[in-house]
Amino acid sequence: MSPAVDPDAVARPKFLPDPALSRAEMESLQRELAATATFADDHDLDPRAVAIDEPADLTDGVPDPRQETLPGTSDAGGSAAGNSDAPVVVGIDQAFLTPDDGEDRAVSAAVAIRGGDVIEYASAVTPLSIPYVPGLLAFREGEPMLAALEALDAEPDLLVCDGSGRIHFREAGVATHVGVLLDVPSVGVAKSLLCGTPDESTDGRPEGWRTPIRADESVETASAGGGAGDAADAADGDTPAAVIGHAYQSRQYPNSRRVNPLYVSPGHRVSAATTVEFVAALCAGYKLPEPTRIADAYADVAKRDAE
DNA sequence: GCGACAG
DNA sequence: ATCTTGTCGC
């Protein structure tokens, strides 16, 4: 047959968001993509290695990228932060330009963090092809995200996306979509639940609390995960439904129970259990993990500059 | 037909 | 996501 064809060279363009696709085609592509995704740990990252302890101060804009240690500037003191061997965590978020003249455009912002320090920012402005449709987010925001990530020099060891990953009707949320296209470990962080069912009520939980989100009738389980045997479908009476993510209470006020949890799920090459650990390690006192919190702020800056 | 749903 | 001031509570 066709000799020496690089699978990636074929697979990558195949799943690129395309405005010409019908809804059924997009859904079909998502099923294929989910079958390609790995919902098991396939990386070298220890949650402790990506942990961020100090929240960035965003009251006066975004933090300056940490200047690389210059050749002559020896850092003999040995500060723990800024180790250039630490993994690079990239947070990404989108903002939108109001249809001033009829064409919607997305502003995508990426922030690279290493050893708790911002080392680089990148952004891209992209025309939007399709409207927002629950379940098809990747076909609206995927292209902008890829554009921003391509503009980034840093190579992500872990990608933190806004929105769901495996918590998705076809287990192919944007975190999974982008993770697979770039074949990089990724996790999805959503502020509300798209589908699936929490094991326990999420009301008024203390900081650090978590509960599994399992596939329900609305989730087509592809059972494509990399590991040994994923759980079966939700409809299987016997086996418990697959855990597709977790609700995670990243922040809570002592007495009143007002903060809603985060809904975190594997994007690609990360298990559901490790996903919560990553997110927990990346939170530094605010509801959102630092990478997305800073990406949020930078998206505003990029948006302002684009207007 | 109704419900329900990331950003 | 976006349109938006003050304001109640930690």
PDB file of C-alpha atoms (C1' of nucleotides) in Angstrom:
ATOM      1  CA  MET A   1       0.000   0.000   0.000  1.00  0.00           C
ATOM      2  CA  SER A   2       1.078   3.546   0.562  1.00  0.00           C
ATOM      3  CA  PRO A   3       4.700   3.371   1.657  1.00  0.00           C
ATOM      4  CA  ALA A   4       6.257   5.302   4.499  1.00  0.00           C
ATOM      5  CA  VAL A   5       3.406   7.592   5.404  1.00  0.00           C
ATOM      6  CA  ASP A   6       3.895   9.498   8.598  1.00  0.00           C
ATOM      7  CA  PRO A   7       0.703   8.934  10.574  1.00  0.00           C
ATOM      8  CA  ASP A   8       0.903  12.417  12.025  1.00  0.00           C
ATOM      9  CA  ALA A   9       1.183  14.007   8.627  1.00  0.00           C
ATOM     10  CA  VAL A  10      -2.147  12.464   7.769  1.00  0.00           C
ATOM     11  CA  ALA A  11      -3.887  12.619  11.104  1.00  0.00           C
ATOM     12  CA  ARG A  12      -3.120  16.208  11.930  1.00  0.00           C
ATOM     13  CA  PRO A  13      -4.786  17.986   9.012  1.00  0.00           C
ATOM     14  CA  LYS A  14      -7.669  15.594   9.262  1.00  0.00           C
ATOM     15  CA  PHE A  15      -8.861  16.949  12.581  1.00  0.00           C
ATOM     16  CA  LEU A  16      -8.186  20.594  11.947  1.00  0.00           C
ATOM     17  CA  PRO A  17     -11.276  22.698  12.521  1.00  0.00           C
ATOM     18  CA  ASP A  18     -12.913  23.318   9.151  1.00  0.00           C
ATOM     19  CA  PRO A  19     -15.872  25.650   8.619  1.00  0.00           C
ATOM     20  CA  ALA A  20     -17.067  23.513   5.737  1.00  0.00           C
ATOM     21  CA  LEU A  21     -17.767  20.526   7.959  1.00  0.00           C
ATOM     22  CA  SER A  22     -21.327  19.599   8.766  1.00  0.00           C
ATOM     23  CA  ARG A  23     -22.332  18.980  12.329  1.00  0.00           C
ATOM     24  CA  ALA A  24     -22.504  15.242  11.706  1.00  0.00           C
ATOM     25  CA  GLU A  25     -19.026  15.288  10.198  1.00  0.00           C
ATOM     26  CA  MET A  26     -17.614  17.171  13.149  1.00  0.00           C
ATOM     27  CA  GLU A  27     -19.172  14.697  15.557  1.00  0.00           C
ATOM     28  CA  SER A  28     -17.818  11.819  13.535  1.00  0.00           C
ATOM     29  CA  LEU A  29     -14.343  13.326  13.596  1.00  0.00           C
ATOM     30  CA  GLN A  30     -14.605  13.697  17.348  1.00  0.00           C
ATOM     31  CA  ARG A  31     -15.310  10.002  17.732  1.00  0.00           C
ATOM     32  CA  GLU A  32     -12.254   9.188  15.685  1.00  0.00           C
ATOM     33  CA  LEU A  33     -10.187  11.674  17.602  1.00  0.00           C
ATOM     34  CA  ALA A  34     -11.308  10.223  20.932  1.00  0.00           C
ATOM     35  CA  ALA A  35     -10.219   6.818  19.717  1.00  0.00           C
ATOM     36  CA  THR A  36      -6.784   8.301  19.072  1.00  0.00           C
ATOM     37  CA  ALA A  37      -6.547  10.004  22.447  1.00  0.00           C
ATOM     38  CA  THR A  38      -4.820   8.484  25.442  1.00  0.00           C
ATOM     39  CA  PHE A  39      -6.598   8.879  28.773  1.00  0.00           C
ATOM     40  CA  ALA A  40      -3.755   7.349  30.731  1.00  0.00           C
ATOM     41  CA  ASP A  41      -0.478   8.754  31.995  1.00  0.00           C
ATOM     42  CA  ASP A  42       2.033   8.958  29.200  1.00  0.00           C
ATOM     43  CA  HIS A  43       4.416  11.672  30.366  1.00  0.00           C
ATOM     44  CA  ASP A  44       7.282  12.220  32.742  1.00  0.00           C
ATOM     45  CA  LEU A  45       5.725  14.822  34.962  1.00  0.00           C
ATOM     46  CA  ASP A  46       5.448  14.719  38.701  1.00  0.00           C
ATOM     47  CA  PRO A  47       2.699  17.010  39.978  1.00  0.00           C
ATOM     48  CA  ARG A  48       5.213  18.353  42.481  1.00  0.00           C
ATOM     49  CA  ALA A  49       7.484  19.407  39.642  1.00  0.00           C
ATOM     50  CA  VAL A  50       4.839  21.679  38.161  1.00  0.00           C
ATOM     51  CA  ALA A  51       3.504  23.033  41.438  1.00  0.00           C
ATOM     52  CA  ILE A  52       3.039  26.784  41.755  1.00  0.00           C
ATOM     53  CA  ASP A  53       3.068  28.196  45.271  1.00  0.00           C
ATOM     54  CA  GLU A  54       2.834  31.933  44.824  1.00  0.00           C
ATOM     55  CA  PRO A  55      -0.136  33.380  42.947  1.00  0.00           C
ATOM     56  CA  ALA A  56       0.734  35.982  40.323  1.00  0.00           C
ATOM     57  CA  ASP A  57      -0.203  39.543  41.188  1.00  0.00           C
ATOM     58  CA  LEU A  58      -2.618  40.577  38.464  1.00  0.00           C
ATOM     59  CA  THR A  59      -3.856  43.777  40.038  1.00  0.00           C
ATOM     60  CA  ASP A  60      -1.391  45.843  38.045  1.00  0.00           C
ATOM     61  CA  GLY A  61      -1.366  43.965  34.765  1.00  0.00           C
ATOM     62  CA  VAL A  62       0.356  40.782  33.822  1.00  0.00           C
ATOM     63  CA  PRO A  63       3.747  39.782  35.255  1.00  0.00           C
ATOM     64  CA  ASP A  64       6.782  40.444  33.071  1.00  0.00           C
ATOM     65  CA  PRO A  65       8.301  37.385  31.500  1.00  0.00           C
ATOM     66  CA  ARG A  66      11.291  36.367  33.540  1.00  0.00           C
ATOM     67  CA  GLN A  67      14.426  37.297  31.662  1.00  0.00           C
ATOM     68  CA  GLU A  68      16.622  34.351  30.870  1.00  0.00           C
ATOM     69  CA  THR A  69      19.723  34.145  32.992  1.00  0.00           C
ATOM     70  CA  LEU A  70      22.381  35.858  30.926  1.00  0.00           C
ATOM     71  CA  PRO A  71      25.593  33.953  30.212  1.00  0.00           C
ATOM     72  CA  GLY A  72      27.654  36.247  32.392  1.00  0.00           C
ATOM     73  CA  THR A  73      25.143  36.549  35.183  1.00  0.00           C
ATOM     74  CA  SER A  74      25.884  33.555  37.326  1.00  0.00           C
ATOM     75  CA  ASP A  75      23.192  32.705  39.796  1.00  0.00           C
ATOM     76  CA  ALA A  76      25.502  31.381  42.472  1.00  0.00           C
ATOM     77  CA  GLY A  77      22.964  31.958  45.202  1.00  0.00           C
ATOM     78  CA  GLY A  78      21.005  29.036  43.885  1.00  0.00           C
ATOM     79  CA  SER A  79      17.449  30.306  43.930  1.00  0.00           C
ATOM     80  CA  ALA A  80      14.984  27.437  43.773  1.00  0.00           C
ATOM     81  CA  ALA A  81      12.835  29.202  41.221  1.00  0.00           C
ATOM     82  CA  GLY A  82      13.819  29.587  37.624  1.00  0.00           C
ATOM     83  CA  ASN A  83      15.425  26.220  37.142  1.00  0.00           C
ATOM     84  CA  SER A  84      15.677  25.979  33.412  1.00  0.00           C
ATOM     85  CA  ASP A  85      15.236  22.230  33.633  1.00  0.00           C
ATOM     86  CA  ALA A  86      11.794  22.401  35.191  1.00  0.00           C
ATOM     87  CA  PRO A  87       8.871  21.362  32.988  1.00  0.00           C
ATOM     88  CA  VAL A  88       7.099  23.991  30.940  1.00  0.00           C
ATOM     89  CA  VAL A  89       3.399  24.373  31.661  1.00  0.00           C
ATOM     90  CA  VAL A  90       1.405  26.333  29.103  1.00  0.00           C
ATOM     91  CA  GLY A  91      -1.935  27.904  29.916  1.00  0.00           C
ATOM     92  CA  ILE A  92      -4.185  29.063  27.115  1.00  0.00           C
ATOM     93  CA  ASP A  93      -7.370  31.098  26.938  1.00  0.00           C
ATOM     94  CA  GLN A  94      -9.473  32.974  24.413  1.00  0.00           C
ATOM     95  CA  ALA A  95     -11.207  36.315  24.290  1.00  0.00           C
ATOM     96  CA  PHE A  96     -13.388  37.685  21.518  1.00  0.00           C
ATOM     97  CA  LEU A  97     -13.605  40.845  19.517  1.00  0.00           C
ATOM     98  CA  THR A  98     -17.135  42.185  19.258  1.00  0.00           C
ATOM     99  CA  PRO A  99     -18.598  41.987  15.753  1.00  0.00           C
ATOM    100  CA  ASP A 100     -17.877  45.627  14.956  1.00  0.00           C
ATOM    101  CA  ASP A 101     -18.037  45.180  11.225  1.00  0.00           C
ATOM    102  CA  GLY A 102     -19.565  41.773  11.003  1.00  0.00           C
ATOM    103  CA  GLU A 103     -16.619  39.470  11.352  1.00  0.00           C
ATOM    104  CA  ASP A 104     -16.064  37.770  14.658  1.00  0.00           C
ATOM    105  CA  ARG A 105     -12.491  37.286  15.629  1.00  0.00           C
ATOM    106  CA  ALA A 106     -10.909  35.336  18.440  1.00  0.00           C
ATOM    107  CA  VAL A 107      -7.921  36.434  20.450  1.00  0.00           C
ATOM    108  CA  SER A 108      -6.013  33.473  21.733  1.00  0.00           C
ATOM    109  CA  ALA A 109      -3.418  33.910  24.445  1.00  0.00           C
ATOM    110  CA  ALA A 110      -0.824  31.436  25.643  1.00  0.00           C
ATOM    111  CA  VAL A 111       1.407  31.725  28.683  1.00  0.00           C
ATOM    112  CA  ALA A 112       4.441  29.551  29.276  1.00  0.00           C
ATOM    113  CA  ILE A 113       5.435  28.962  32.892  1.00  0.00           C
ATOM    114  CA  ARG A 114       8.525  27.233  34.191  1.00  0.00           C
ATOM    115  CA  GLY A 115       9.453  26.795  37.815  1.00  0.00           C
ATOM    116  CA  GLY A 116       6.583  29.069  38.799  1.00  0.00           C
ATOM    117  CA  ASP A 117       7.780  31.934  36.594  1.00  0.00           C
ATOM    118  CA  VAL A 118       6.246  33.238  33.399  1.00  0.00           C
ATOM    119  CA  ILE A 119       8.875  32.796  30.738  1.00  0.00           C
ATOM    120  CA  GLU A 120       6.912  33.722  27.631  1.00  0.00           C
ATOM    121  CA  TYR A 121       3.665  35.060  26.224  1.00  0.00           C
ATOM    122  CA  ALA A 122       2.222  34.568  22.758  1.00  0.00           C
ATOM    123  CA  SER A 123      -1.063  35.487  21.163  1.00  0.00           C
ATOM    124  CA  ALA A 124      -2.878  35.302  17.856  1.00  0.00           C
ATOM    125  CA  VAL A 125      -5.936  36.918  16.339  1.00  0.00           C
ATOM    126  CA  THR A 126      -7.996  34.595  14.165  1.00  0.00           C
ATOM    127  CA  PRO A 127     -11.299  34.898  12.324  1.00  0.00           C
ATOM    128  CA  LEU A 128     -13.990  32.646  13.730  1.00  0.00           C
ATOM    129  CA  SER A 129     -15.638  30.214  11.400  1.00  0.00           C
ATOM    130  CA  ILE A 130     -18.547  28.734  13.284  1.00  0.00           C
ATOM    131  CA  PRO A 131     -20.759  29.848  16.166  1.00  0.00           C
ATOM    132  CA  TYR A 132     -20.513  28.352  19.613  1.00  0.00           C
ATOM    133  CA  VAL A 133     -22.294  25.023  19.799  1.00  0.00           C
ATOM    134  CA  PRO A 134     -22.071  22.979  23.013  1.00  0.00           C
ATOM    135  CA  GLY A 135     -19.987  19.953  22.215  1.00  0.00           C
ATOM    136  CA  LEU A 136     -18.318  21.486  19.189  1.00  0.00           C
ATOM    137  CA  LEU A 137     -16.181  24.093  20.916  1.00  0.00           C
ATOM    138  CA  ALA A 138     -12.962  22.785  19.413  1.00  0.00           C
ATOM    139  CA  PHE A 139     -14.195  23.578  15.942  1.00  0.00           C
ATOM    140  CA  ARG A 140     -14.697  27.188  16.931  1.00  0.00           C
ATOM    141  CA  GLU A 141     -11.713  27.814  19.168  1.00  0.00           C
ATOM    142  CA  GLY A 142      -9.273  25.138  18.135  1.00  0.00           C
ATOM    143  CA  GLU A 143      -7.743  27.064  15.268  1.00  0.00           C
ATOM    144  CA  PRO A 144      -7.097  30.197  17.344  1.00  0.00           C
ATOM    145  CA  MET A 145      -5.530  28.067  20.050  1.00  0.00           C
ATOM    146  CA  LEU A 146      -3.229  26.327  17.612  1.00  0.00           C
ATOM    147  CA  ALA A 147      -2.230  29.681  16.166  1.00  0.00           C
ATOM    148  CA  ALA A 148      -1.216  31.035  19.561  1.00  0.00           C
ATOM    149  CA  LEU A 149       0.655  27.866  20.420  1.00  0.00           C
ATOM    150  CA  GLU A 150       2.540  28.014  17.151  1.00  0.00           C
ATOM    151  CA  ALA A 151       3.566  31.552  17.945  1.00  0.00           C
ATOM    152  CA  LEU A 152       5.034  30.329  21.200  1.00  0.00           C
ATOM    153  CA  ASP A 153       8.734  29.432  21.188  1.00  0.00           C
ATOM    154  CA  ALA A 154       8.560  27.344  24.331  1.00  0.00           C
ATOM    155  CA  GLU A 155       7.726  23.671  23.975  1.00  0.00           C
ATOM    156  CA  PRO A 156       4.882  22.724  26.342  1.00  0.00           C
ATOM    157  CA  ASP A 157       5.401  19.730  28.600  1.00  0.00           C
ATOM    158  CA  LEU A 158       1.833  20.169  29.791  1.00  0.00           C
ATOM    159  CA  LEU A 159      -1.005  22.120  28.272  1.00  0.00           C
ATOM    160  CA  VAL A 160      -3.767  23.548  30.455  1.00  0.00           C
ATOM    161  CA  CYS A 161      -6.871  24.334  28.404  1.00  0.00           C
ATOM    162  CA  ASP A 162     -10.022  26.276  29.165  1.00  0.00           C
ATOM    163  CA  GLY A 163     -12.923  23.874  28.832  1.00  0.00           C
ATOM    164  CA  SER A 164     -13.362  20.157  29.012  1.00  0.00           C
ATOM    165  CA  GLY A 165     -11.281  17.278  27.789  1.00  0.00           C
ATOM    166  CA  ARG A 166     -12.717  13.831  28.308  1.00  0.00           C
ATOM    167  CA  ILE A 167     -15.802  15.298  29.986  1.00  0.00           C
ATOM    168  CA  HIS A 168     -17.548  15.568  26.657  1.00  0.00           C
ATOM    169  CA  PHE A 169     -20.383  13.816  24.811  1.00  0.00           C
ATOM    170  CA  ARG A 170     -17.892  11.986  22.612  1.00  0.00           C
ATOM    171  CA  GLU A 171     -14.902  12.256  24.941  1.00  0.00           C
ATOM    172  CA  ALA A 172     -13.329  14.819  22.675  1.00  0.00           C
ATOM    173  CA  GLY A 173     -13.462  18.233  24.319  1.00  0.00           C
ATOM    174  CA  VAL A 174     -11.100  21.003  23.237  1.00  0.00           C
ATOM    175  CA  ALA A 175      -8.373  19.893  25.628  1.00  0.00           C
ATOM    176  CA  THR A 176      -8.407  16.484  24.021  1.00  0.00           C
ATOM    177  CA  HIS A 177      -8.686  17.896  20.518  1.00  0.00           C
ATOM    178  CA  VAL A 178      -5.712  20.217  20.854  1.00  0.00           C
ATOM    179  CA  GLY A 179      -3.716  17.720  22.883  1.00  0.00           C
ATOM    180  CA  VAL A 180      -4.057  15.075  20.200  1.00  0.00           C
ATOM    181  CA  LEU A 181      -3.261  17.457  17.346  1.00  0.00           C
ATOM    182  CA  LEU A 182      -0.021  18.472  19.022  1.00  0.00           C
ATOM    183  CA  ASP A 183       0.493  15.122  20.729  1.00  0.00           C
ATOM    184  CA  VAL A 184       1.260  16.883  23.977  1.00  0.00           C
ATOM    185  CA  PRO A 185       0.001  15.973  27.467  1.00  0.00           C
ATOM    186  CA  SER A 186      -3.016  18.167  28.160  1.00  0.00           C
ATOM    187  CA  VAL A 187      -5.734  18.712  30.731  1.00  0.00           C
ATOM    188  CA  GLY A 188      -9.066  20.490  30.535  1.00  0.00           C
ATOM    189  CA  VAL A 189     -10.296  22.905  33.200  1.00  0.00           C
ATOM    190  CA  ALA A 190     -13.944  23.959  32.974  1.00  0.00           C
ATOM    191  CA  LYS A 191     -15.957  26.214  35.231  1.00  0.00           C
ATOM    192  CA  SER A 192     -19.171  24.326  34.633  1.00  0.00           C
ATOM    193  CA  LEU A 193     -20.116  20.763  33.858  1.00  0.00           C
ATOM    194  CA  LEU A 194     -20.877  19.864  30.261  1.00  0.00           C
ATOM    195  CA  CYS A 195     -22.018  16.299  30.840  1.00  0.00           C
ATOM    196  CA  GLY A 196     -21.449  13.331  33.094  1.00  0.00           C
ATOM    197  CA  THR A 197     -22.526  12.801  36.705  1.00  0.00           C
ATOM    198  CA  PRO A 198     -20.680  13.554  39.944  1.00  0.00           C
ATOM    199  CA  ASP A 199     -20.501  10.708  42.452  1.00  0.00           C
ATOM    200  CA  GLU A 200     -21.537  13.094  45.203  1.00  0.00           C
ATOM    201  CA  SER A 201     -23.267  16.442  45.397  1.00  0.00           C
ATOM    202  CA  THR A 202     -20.795  19.252  44.835  1.00  0.00           C
ATOM    203  CA  ASP A 203     -22.607  21.727  47.059  1.00  0.00           C
ATOM    204  CA  GLY A 204     -20.682  23.578  49.733  1.00  0.00           C
ATOM    205  CA  ARG A 205     -17.516  21.564  49.721  1.00  0.00           C
ATOM    206  CA  PRO A 206     -14.290  22.509  51.479  1.00  0.00           C
ATOM    207  CA  GLU A 207     -11.140  23.492  49.641  1.00  0.00           C
ATOM    208  CA  GLY A 208      -9.301  20.507  48.244  1.00  0.00           C
ATOM    209  CA  TRP A 209     -12.413  18.341  48.031  1.00  0.00           C
ATOM    210  CA  ARG A 210     -12.957  16.286  44.904  1.00  0.00           C
ATOM    211  CA  THR A 211     -15.342  13.714  43.507  1.00  0.00           C
ATOM    212  CA  PRO A 212     -15.272  11.633  40.327  1.00  0.00           C
ATOM    213  CA  ILE A 213     -17.400  12.531  37.327  1.00  0.00           C
ATOM    214  CA  ARG A 214     -18.619   9.434  35.565  1.00  0.00           C
ATOM    215  CA  ALA A 215     -19.906   8.891  32.077  1.00  0.00           C
ATOM    216  CA  ASP A 216     -23.695   8.865  31.907  1.00  0.00           C
ATOM    217  CA  GLU A 217     -26.230   8.242  29.150  1.00  0.00           C
ATOM    218  CA  SER A 218     -25.170  11.396  27.350  1.00  0.00           C
ATOM    219  CA  VAL A 219     -21.589  10.201  26.994  1.00  0.00           C
ATOM    220  CA  GLU A 220     -20.455   7.888  24.246  1.00  0.00           C
ATOM    221  CA  THR A 221     -17.575   5.993  25.812  1.00  0.00           C
ATOM    222  CA  ALA A 222     -15.051   5.163  23.135  1.00  0.00           C
ATOM    223  CA  SER A 223     -12.981   3.185  25.634  1.00  0.00           C
ATOM    224  CA  ALA A 224      -9.984   4.211  23.610  1.00  0.00           C
ATOM    225  CA  GLY A 225      -7.826   5.130  26.566  1.00  0.00           C
ATOM    226  CA  GLY A 226      -4.247   4.052  26.413  1.00  0.00           C
ATOM    227  CA  GLY A 227      -4.292   1.977  29.538  1.00  0.00           C
ATOM    228  CA  ALA A 228      -5.369  -1.563  30.191  1.00  0.00           C
ATOM    229  CA  GLY A 229      -9.090  -1.800  29.824  1.00  0.00           C
ATOM    230  CA  ASP A 230     -11.179   1.230  30.453  1.00  0.00           C
ATOM    231  CA  ALA A 231     -14.496   0.724  32.123  1.00  0.00           C
ATOM    232  CA  ALA A 232     -17.416  -0.068  29.928  1.00  0.00           C
ATOM    233  CA  ASP A 233     -20.305   2.135  28.946  1.00  0.00           C
ATOM    234  CA  ALA A 234     -22.566   3.803  31.408  1.00  0.00           C
ATOM    235  CA  ALA A 235     -25.458   1.606  30.416  1.00  0.00           C
ATOM    236  CA  ASP A 236     -23.727  -1.510  31.635  1.00  0.00           C
ATOM    237  CA  GLY A 237     -25.547  -2.176  34.889  1.00  0.00           C
ATOM    238  CA  ASP A 238     -22.641  -4.215  36.230  1.00  0.00           C
ATOM    239  CA  THR A 239     -19.416  -2.309  35.852  1.00  0.00           C
ATOM    240  CA  PRO A 240     -19.324   1.173  37.262  1.00  0.00           C
ATOM    241  CA  ALA A 241     -19.327   3.839  34.582  1.00  0.00           C
ATOM    242  CA  ALA A 242     -15.957   5.175  33.490  1.00  0.00           C
ATOM    243  CA  VAL A 243     -14.492   8.078  35.430  1.00  0.00           C
ATOM    244  CA  ILE A 244     -14.106  10.810  32.821  1.00  0.00           C
ATOM    245  CA  GLY A 245     -12.964  13.576  35.145  1.00  0.00           C
ATOM    246  CA  HIS A 246     -13.406  15.156  38.561  1.00  0.00           C
ATOM    247  CA  ALA A 247     -15.139  18.015  40.255  1.00  0.00           C
ATOM    248  CA  TYR A 248     -12.421  19.786  42.225  1.00  0.00           C
ATOM    249  CA  GLN A 249     -13.019  22.452  44.853  1.00  0.00           C
ATOM    250  CA  SER A 250      -9.992  24.635  44.233  1.00  0.00           C
ATOM    251  CA  ARG A 251     -11.164  27.416  46.498  1.00  0.00           C
ATOM    252  CA  GLN A 252     -13.741  27.912  49.195  1.00  0.00           C
ATOM    253  CA  TYR A 253     -14.592  30.466  51.836  1.00  0.00           C
ATOM    254  CA  PRO A 254     -14.413  29.248  55.435  1.00  0.00           C
ATOM    255  CA  ASN A 255     -18.050  29.559  56.389  1.00  0.00           C
ATOM    256  CA  SER A 256     -20.212  30.323  53.410  1.00  0.00           C
ATOM    257  CA  ARG A 257     -20.395  27.753  50.656  1.00  0.00           C
ATOM    258  CA  ARG A 258     -20.573  29.891  47.593  1.00  0.00           C
ATOM    259  CA  VAL A 259     -17.726  28.936  45.284  1.00  0.00           C
ATOM    260  CA  ASN A 260     -18.483  26.349  42.631  1.00  0.00           C
ATOM    261  CA  PRO A 261     -15.968  23.628  41.947  1.00  0.00           C
ATOM    262  CA  LEU A 262     -13.857  23.257  38.834  1.00  0.00           C
ATOM    263  CA  TYR A 263     -14.530  20.388  36.459  1.00  0.00           C
ATOM    264  CA  VAL A 264     -11.238  18.928  35.377  1.00  0.00           C
ATOM    265  CA  SER A 265     -10.658  16.159  32.898  1.00  0.00           C
ATOM    266  CA  PRO A 266      -7.898  14.485  30.918  1.00  0.00           C
ATOM    267  CA  GLY A 267      -7.102  16.010  27.579  1.00  0.00           C
ATOM    268  CA  HIS A 268      -4.487  13.663  26.209  1.00  0.00           C
ATOM    269  CA  ARG A 269      -1.798  11.412  27.707  1.00  0.00           C
ATOM    270  CA  VAL A 270      -2.914  12.128  31.281  1.00  0.00           C
ATOM    271  CA  SER A 271      -5.176  10.026  33.498  1.00  0.00           C
ATOM    272  CA  ALA A 272      -8.208  11.396  35.292  1.00  0.00           C
ATOM    273  CA  ALA A 273      -6.530  10.876  38.667  1.00  0.00           C
ATOM    274  CA  THR A 274      -3.344  12.661  37.659  1.00  0.00           C
ATOM    275  CA  THR A 275      -5.329  15.467  36.075  1.00  0.00           C
ATOM    276  CA  VAL A 276      -6.739  16.465  39.470  1.00  0.00           C
ATOM    277  CA  GLU A 277      -3.270  16.324  40.985  1.00  0.00           C
ATOM    278  CA  PHE A 278      -1.885  18.597  38.286  1.00  0.00           C
ATOM    279  CA  VAL A 279      -4.671  21.095  38.698  1.00  0.00           C
ATOM    280  CA  ALA A 280      -4.388  21.002  42.484  1.00  0.00           C
ATOM    281  CA  ALA A 281      -0.642  21.638  42.204  1.00  0.00           C
ATOM    282  CA  LEU A 282      -1.192  24.492  39.763  1.00  0.00           C
ATOM    283  CA  CYS A 283      -3.690  26.330  41.963  1.00  0.00           C
ATOM    284  CA  ALA A 284      -2.164  28.928  44.259  1.00  0.00           C
ATOM    285  CA  GLY A 285      -5.043  30.339  46.268  1.00  0.00           C
ATOM    286  CA  TYR A 286      -7.447  31.352  43.529  1.00  0.00           C
ATOM    287  CA  LYS A 287     -10.238  29.374  41.955  1.00  0.00           C
ATOM    288  CA  LEU A 288      -8.442  29.022  38.646  1.00  0.00           C
ATOM    289  CA  PRO A 289      -5.058  27.347  38.262  1.00  0.00           C
ATOM    290  CA  GLU A 290      -2.302  29.919  37.701  1.00  0.00           C
ATOM    291  CA  PRO A 291      -1.666  29.061  34.040  1.00  0.00           C
ATOM    292  CA  THR A 292      -5.275  29.746  33.056  1.00  0.00           C
ATOM    293  CA  ARG A 293      -5.571  32.677  35.427  1.00  0.00           C
ATOM    294  CA  ILE A 294      -2.579  34.376  33.855  1.00  0.00           C
ATOM    295  CA  ALA A 295      -3.651  33.400  30.343  1.00  0.00           C
ATOM    296  CA  ASP A 296      -7.025  34.998  31.106  1.00  0.00           C
ATOM    297  CA  ALA A 297      -5.357  38.241  32.036  1.00  0.00           C
ATOM    298  CA  TYR A 298      -3.031  38.149  29.076  1.00  0.00           C
ATOM    299  CA  ALA A 299      -5.950  37.507  26.730  1.00  0.00           C
ATOM    300  CA  ASP A 300      -7.429  40.798  27.936  1.00  0.00           C
ATOM    301  CA  VAL A 301      -4.178  42.573  27.208  1.00  0.00           C
ATOM    302  CA  ALA A 302      -3.955  41.023  23.761  1.00  0.00           C
ATOM    303  CA  LYS A 303      -7.572  41.858  23.111  1.00  0.00           C
ATOM    304  CA  ARG A 304      -7.068  45.476  24.098  1.00  0.00           C
ATOM    305  CA  ASP A 305      -4.092  45.679  21.787  1.00  0.00           C
ATOM    306  CA  ALA A 306      -6.078  44.171  18.945  1.00  0.00           C
ATOM    307  CA  GLU A 307      -8.926  46.659  19.134  1.00  0.00           C
TER     308      GLU A 307
ATOM    309  C1'  DG B   1     -41.944  18.062  21.823  1.00  0.00           C
ATOM    310  C1'  DC B   2     -38.979  19.048  26.119  1.00  0.00           C
ATOM    311  C1'  DG B   3     -34.713  18.948  28.252  1.00  0.00           C
ATOM    312  C1'  DA B   4     -29.760  20.498  28.301  1.00  0.00           C
ATOM    313  C1'  DC B   5     -25.267  21.809  27.377  1.00  0.00           C
ATOM    314  C1'  DA B   6     -17.564  23.856  27.951  1.00  0.00           C
ATOM    315  C1'  DG B   7     -16.615  28.993  25.861  1.00  0.00           C
TER     316       DG B   7
ATOM    317  C1'  DA C   1     -17.639  34.222  25.819  1.00  0.00           C
ATOM    318  C1'  DT C   2     -19.684  39.374  26.157  1.00  0.00           C
ATOM    319  C1'  DC C   3     -22.494  43.810  27.985  1.00  0.00           C
ATOM    320  C1'  DT C   4     -21.054  46.272  33.251  1.00  0.00           C
ATOM    321  C1'  DT C   5     -20.981  49.677  39.208  1.00  0.00           C
ATOM    322  C1'  DG C   6     -21.357  49.008  43.108  1.00  0.00           C
ATOM    323  C1'  DT C   7     -21.371  46.094  46.704  1.00  0.00           C
ATOM    324  C1'  DC C   8     -21.851  42.152  50.140  1.00  0.00           C
ATOM    325  C1'  DG C   9     -18.656  39.092  52.399  1.00  0.00           C
ATOM    326  C1'  DC C  10     -14.233  36.613  53.291  1.00  0.00           C
TER     327       DC C  10
END
